[in-house]
């Protein structure tokens, strides 16, 4: 059974940094795409960042230059380093994985096959 487990969320002041990580287990394959989405209260889930084949990265405009996604294929983990955090970054952050390569579908939640349970990130002003 494939599982994605996020860790590293928490409370931080505006301008601070956090790193969230996601560990995949139970895999008989490697994910082509791994991504982070987030969902704030009362809002739809939105794309944050993705990485394809371990090297090609994608970012939402709202986080570009502040967040960095990385992947350790040997450990089946993907991480999101978040710097210069803003209160509007407050959300539950979800890790997602896709078994096939995504191109235009990179930004769409329904293109991903597996999801973690989420980790809360709260940025205070």
PDB file of C-alpha atoms in Angstrom:
ATOM      1  CA  UNK A   1       0.000   0.000   0.000  1.00  0.00           C
ATOM      2  CA  UNK A   2       1.456   3.305  -1.087  1.00  0.00           C
ATOM      3  CA  UNK A   3       1.653   5.933   1.633  1.00  0.00           C
ATOM      4  CA  UNK A   4       2.819   9.530   1.616  1.00  0.00           C
ATOM      5  CA  UNK A   5       3.537  11.006   5.034  1.00  0.00           C
ATOM      6  CA  UNK A   6       4.258  14.691   5.517  1.00  0.00           C
ATOM      7  CA  UNK A   7       6.213  16.180   8.400  1.00  0.00           C
ATOM      8  CA  UNK A   8       7.769  19.464   9.457  1.00  0.00           C
ATOM      9  CA  UNK A   9       4.819  21.821   9.616  1.00  0.00           C
ATOM     10  CA  UNK A  10       4.352  24.215  12.495  1.00  0.00           C
ATOM     11  CA  UNK A  11       3.991  27.813  13.619  1.00  0.00           C
ATOM     12  CA  UNK A  12       6.404  30.497  12.474  1.00  0.00           C
ATOM     13  CA  UNK A  13       6.455  34.283  12.439  1.00  0.00           C
ATOM     14  CA  UNK A  14       6.188  36.219   9.215  1.00  0.00           C
ATOM     15  CA  UNK A  15       9.574  36.402   7.524  1.00  0.00           C
ATOM     16  CA  UNK A  16      10.669  33.103   8.999  1.00  0.00           C
ATOM     17  CA  UNK A  17      11.414  29.749   7.408  1.00  0.00           C
ATOM     18  CA  UNK A  18      10.077  26.217   7.583  1.00  0.00           C
ATOM     19  CA  UNK A  19      10.885  23.005   5.791  1.00  0.00           C
ATOM     20  CA  UNK A  20       8.214  20.392   5.163  1.00  0.00           C
ATOM     21  CA  UNK A  21       9.062  16.917   3.960  1.00  0.00           C
ATOM     22  CA  UNK A  22       7.173  13.978   2.529  1.00  0.00           C
ATOM     23  CA  UNK A  23       8.254  10.354   2.712  1.00  0.00           C
ATOM     24  CA  UNK A  24       6.815   7.781   0.334  1.00  0.00           C
ATOM     25  CA  UNK A  25       6.605   4.118   1.221  1.00  0.00           C
ATOM     26  CA  UNK A  26       5.093   0.932  -0.172  1.00  0.00           C
ATOM     27  CA  UNK A  27       6.191   1.805  -3.695  1.00  0.00           C
ATOM     28  CA  UNK A  28       6.831  -0.714  -6.445  1.00  0.00           C
ATOM     29  CA  UNK A  29       7.539   2.181  -8.828  1.00  0.00           C
ATOM     30  CA  UNK A  30       8.995   5.667  -8.775  1.00  0.00           C
ATOM     31  CA  UNK A  31       6.906   8.772  -9.018  1.00  0.00           C
ATOM     32  CA  UNK A  32       7.556  10.822 -12.138  1.00  0.00           C
ATOM     33  CA  UNK A  33       6.086  13.945 -10.614  1.00  0.00           C
ATOM     34  CA  UNK A  34       5.885  14.931  -6.994  1.00  0.00           C
ATOM     35  CA  UNK A  35       4.237  18.096  -5.838  1.00  0.00           C
ATOM     36  CA  UNK A  36       3.036  20.225  -2.966  1.00  0.00           C
ATOM     37  CA  UNK A  37      -0.439  21.698  -2.834  1.00  0.00           C
ATOM     38  CA  UNK A  38      -1.997  23.716  -0.040  1.00  0.00           C
ATOM     39  CA  UNK A  39      -5.463  24.487   1.195  1.00  0.00           C
ATOM     40  CA  UNK A  40      -6.395  27.380   3.428  1.00  0.00           C
ATOM     41  CA  UNK A  41      -9.696  27.466   5.358  1.00  0.00           C
ATOM     42  CA  UNK A  42     -12.598  28.283   3.065  1.00  0.00           C
ATOM     43  CA  UNK A  43     -10.434  28.106  -0.052  1.00  0.00           C
ATOM     44  CA  UNK A  44      -9.826  25.536  -2.759  1.00  0.00           C
ATOM     45  CA  UNK A  45      -6.695  23.427  -2.824  1.00  0.00           C
ATOM     46  CA  UNK A  46      -4.027  25.224  -4.837  1.00  0.00           C
ATOM     47  CA  UNK A  47      -0.784  24.235  -6.501  1.00  0.00           C
ATOM     48  CA  UNK A  48       2.426  25.313  -4.770  1.00  0.00           C
ATOM     49  CA  UNK A  49       5.374  23.526  -6.384  1.00  0.00           C
ATOM     50  CA  UNK A  50       6.274  20.371  -8.290  1.00  0.00           C
ATOM     51  CA  UNK A  51       9.319  18.485  -9.456  1.00  0.00           C
ATOM     52  CA  UNK A  52       9.461  16.143 -12.459  1.00  0.00           C
ATOM     53  CA  UNK A  53      12.099  13.454 -12.982  1.00  0.00           C
ATOM     54  CA  UNK A  54      13.929  14.876 -10.007  1.00  0.00           C
ATOM     55  CA  UNK A  55      15.200  17.971 -11.772  1.00  0.00           C
ATOM     56  CA  UNK A  56      12.521  20.012 -13.536  1.00  0.00           C
ATOM     57  CA  UNK A  57      10.759  22.305 -11.106  1.00  0.00           C
ATOM     58  CA  UNK A  58       7.553  24.310 -11.255  1.00  0.00           C
ATOM     59  CA  UNK A  59       6.322  26.982  -8.863  1.00  0.00           C
ATOM     60  CA  UNK A  60       3.198  29.005  -8.316  1.00  0.00           C
ATOM     61  CA  UNK A  61       3.819  32.693  -8.914  1.00  0.00           C
ATOM     62  CA  UNK A  62       2.910  33.432  -5.305  1.00  0.00           C
ATOM     63  CA  UNK A  63       5.857  31.397  -3.963  1.00  0.00           C
ATOM     64  CA  UNK A  64       8.445  31.797  -6.712  1.00  0.00           C
ATOM     65  CA  UNK A  65      11.737  33.002  -5.296  1.00  0.00           C
ATOM     66  CA  UNK A  66      10.733  32.094  -1.731  1.00  0.00           C
ATOM     67  CA  UNK A  67      10.074  28.342  -1.857  1.00  0.00           C
ATOM     68  CA  UNK A  68      12.342  25.586  -3.155  1.00  0.00           C
ATOM     69  CA  UNK A  69      11.246  22.033  -3.907  1.00  0.00           C
ATOM     70  CA  UNK A  70      13.748  19.202  -3.887  1.00  0.00           C
ATOM     71  CA  UNK A  71      13.677  15.447  -4.135  1.00  0.00           C
ATOM     72  CA  UNK A  72      15.820  12.611  -2.882  1.00  0.00           C
ATOM     73  CA  UNK A  73      14.920   9.705  -5.158  1.00  0.00           C
ATOM     74  CA  UNK A  74      17.047   7.218  -3.230  1.00  0.00           C
ATOM     75  CA  UNK A  75      15.087   7.954  -0.053  1.00  0.00           C
ATOM     76  CA  UNK A  76      11.751   8.496  -1.812  1.00  0.00           C
ATOM     77  CA  UNK A  77      11.337  11.890  -0.209  1.00  0.00           C
ATOM     78  CA  UNK A  78      10.367  15.316  -1.455  1.00  0.00           C
ATOM     79  CA  UNK A  79      10.884  18.494   0.546  1.00  0.00           C
ATOM     80  CA  UNK A  80       9.731  22.073   0.370  1.00  0.00           C
ATOM     81  CA  UNK A  81      11.975  24.750   1.855  1.00  0.00           C
ATOM     82  CA  UNK A  82       9.864  27.806   2.595  1.00  0.00           C
ATOM     83  CA  UNK A  83      11.587  31.131   3.246  1.00  0.00           C
ATOM     84  CA  UNK A  84      10.271  34.654   3.776  1.00  0.00           C
ATOM     85  CA  UNK A  85       6.956  33.215   4.886  1.00  0.00           C
ATOM     86  CA  UNK A  86       3.876  35.405   4.840  1.00  0.00           C
ATOM     87  CA  UNK A  87       0.597  35.080   6.745  1.00  0.00           C
ATOM     88  CA  UNK A  88      -1.106  34.242   3.446  1.00  0.00           C
ATOM     89  CA  UNK A  89       1.044  31.088   3.257  1.00  0.00           C
ATOM     90  CA  UNK A  90      -0.947  29.680   6.176  1.00  0.00           C
ATOM     91  CA  UNK A  91      -2.605  26.451   5.048  1.00  0.00           C
ATOM     92  CA  UNK A  92      -2.526  22.690   5.244  1.00  0.00           C
ATOM     93  CA  UNK A  93       0.233  21.525   2.932  1.00  0.00           C
ATOM     94  CA  UNK A  94      -0.269  18.276   1.031  1.00  0.00           C
ATOM     95  CA  UNK A  95       2.266  16.111  -0.746  1.00  0.00           C
ATOM     96  CA  UNK A  96       1.187  14.377  -3.966  1.00  0.00           C
ATOM     97  CA  UNK A  97       2.711  11.888  -6.370  1.00  0.00           C
ATOM     98  CA  UNK A  98       1.982  10.922  -9.978  1.00  0.00           C
ATOM     99  CA  UNK A  99       2.948   7.587 -11.530  1.00  0.00           C
ATOM    100  CA  UNK A 100       3.187   9.024 -15.039  1.00  0.00           C
ATOM    101  CA  UNK A 101       4.970  12.147 -16.270  1.00  0.00           C
ATOM    102  CA  UNK A 102       2.819  15.256 -16.087  1.00  0.00           C
ATOM    103  CA  UNK A 103       3.336  18.245 -18.297  1.00  0.00           C
ATOM    104  CA  UNK A 104       0.394  20.610 -18.605  1.00  0.00           C
ATOM    105  CA  UNK A 105      -1.258  18.592 -15.838  1.00  0.00           C
ATOM    106  CA  UNK A 106       1.505  19.450 -13.369  1.00  0.00           C
ATOM    107  CA  UNK A 107      -0.582  22.194 -11.808  1.00  0.00           C
ATOM    108  CA  UNK A 108      -3.817  20.199 -11.492  1.00  0.00           C
ATOM    109  CA  UNK A 109      -4.591  18.307  -8.307  1.00  0.00           C
ATOM    110  CA  UNK A 110      -6.775  15.702 -10.019  1.00  0.00           C
ATOM    111  CA  UNK A 111      -3.825  14.552 -12.156  1.00  0.00           C
ATOM    112  CA  UNK A 112      -2.020  13.148  -9.102  1.00  0.00           C
ATOM    113  CA  UNK A 113      -2.533   9.562  -8.001  1.00  0.00           C
ATOM    114  CA  UNK A 114      -1.491   9.580  -4.355  1.00  0.00           C
ATOM    115  CA  UNK A 115      -1.811  12.088  -1.539  1.00  0.00           C
ATOM    116  CA  UNK A 116      -0.532  12.527   1.979  1.00  0.00           C
ATOM    117  CA  UNK A 117      -2.700  13.480   4.918  1.00  0.00           C
ATOM    118  CA  UNK A 118      -1.358  17.027   5.120  1.00  0.00           C
ATOM    119  CA  UNK A 119       0.660  19.088   7.578  1.00  0.00           C
ATOM    120  CA  UNK A 120      -0.398  22.440   9.028  1.00  0.00           C
ATOM    121  CA  UNK A 121       1.731  25.499   8.381  1.00  0.00           C
ATOM    122  CA  UNK A 122       0.736  28.632  10.276  1.00  0.00           C
ATOM    123  CA  UNK A 123       2.454  31.980   9.736  1.00  0.00           C
ATOM    124  CA  UNK A 124       1.710  34.655  12.317  1.00  0.00           C
ATOM    125  CA  UNK A 125       1.910  38.358  11.535  1.00  0.00           C
TER     126      UNK A 125
END
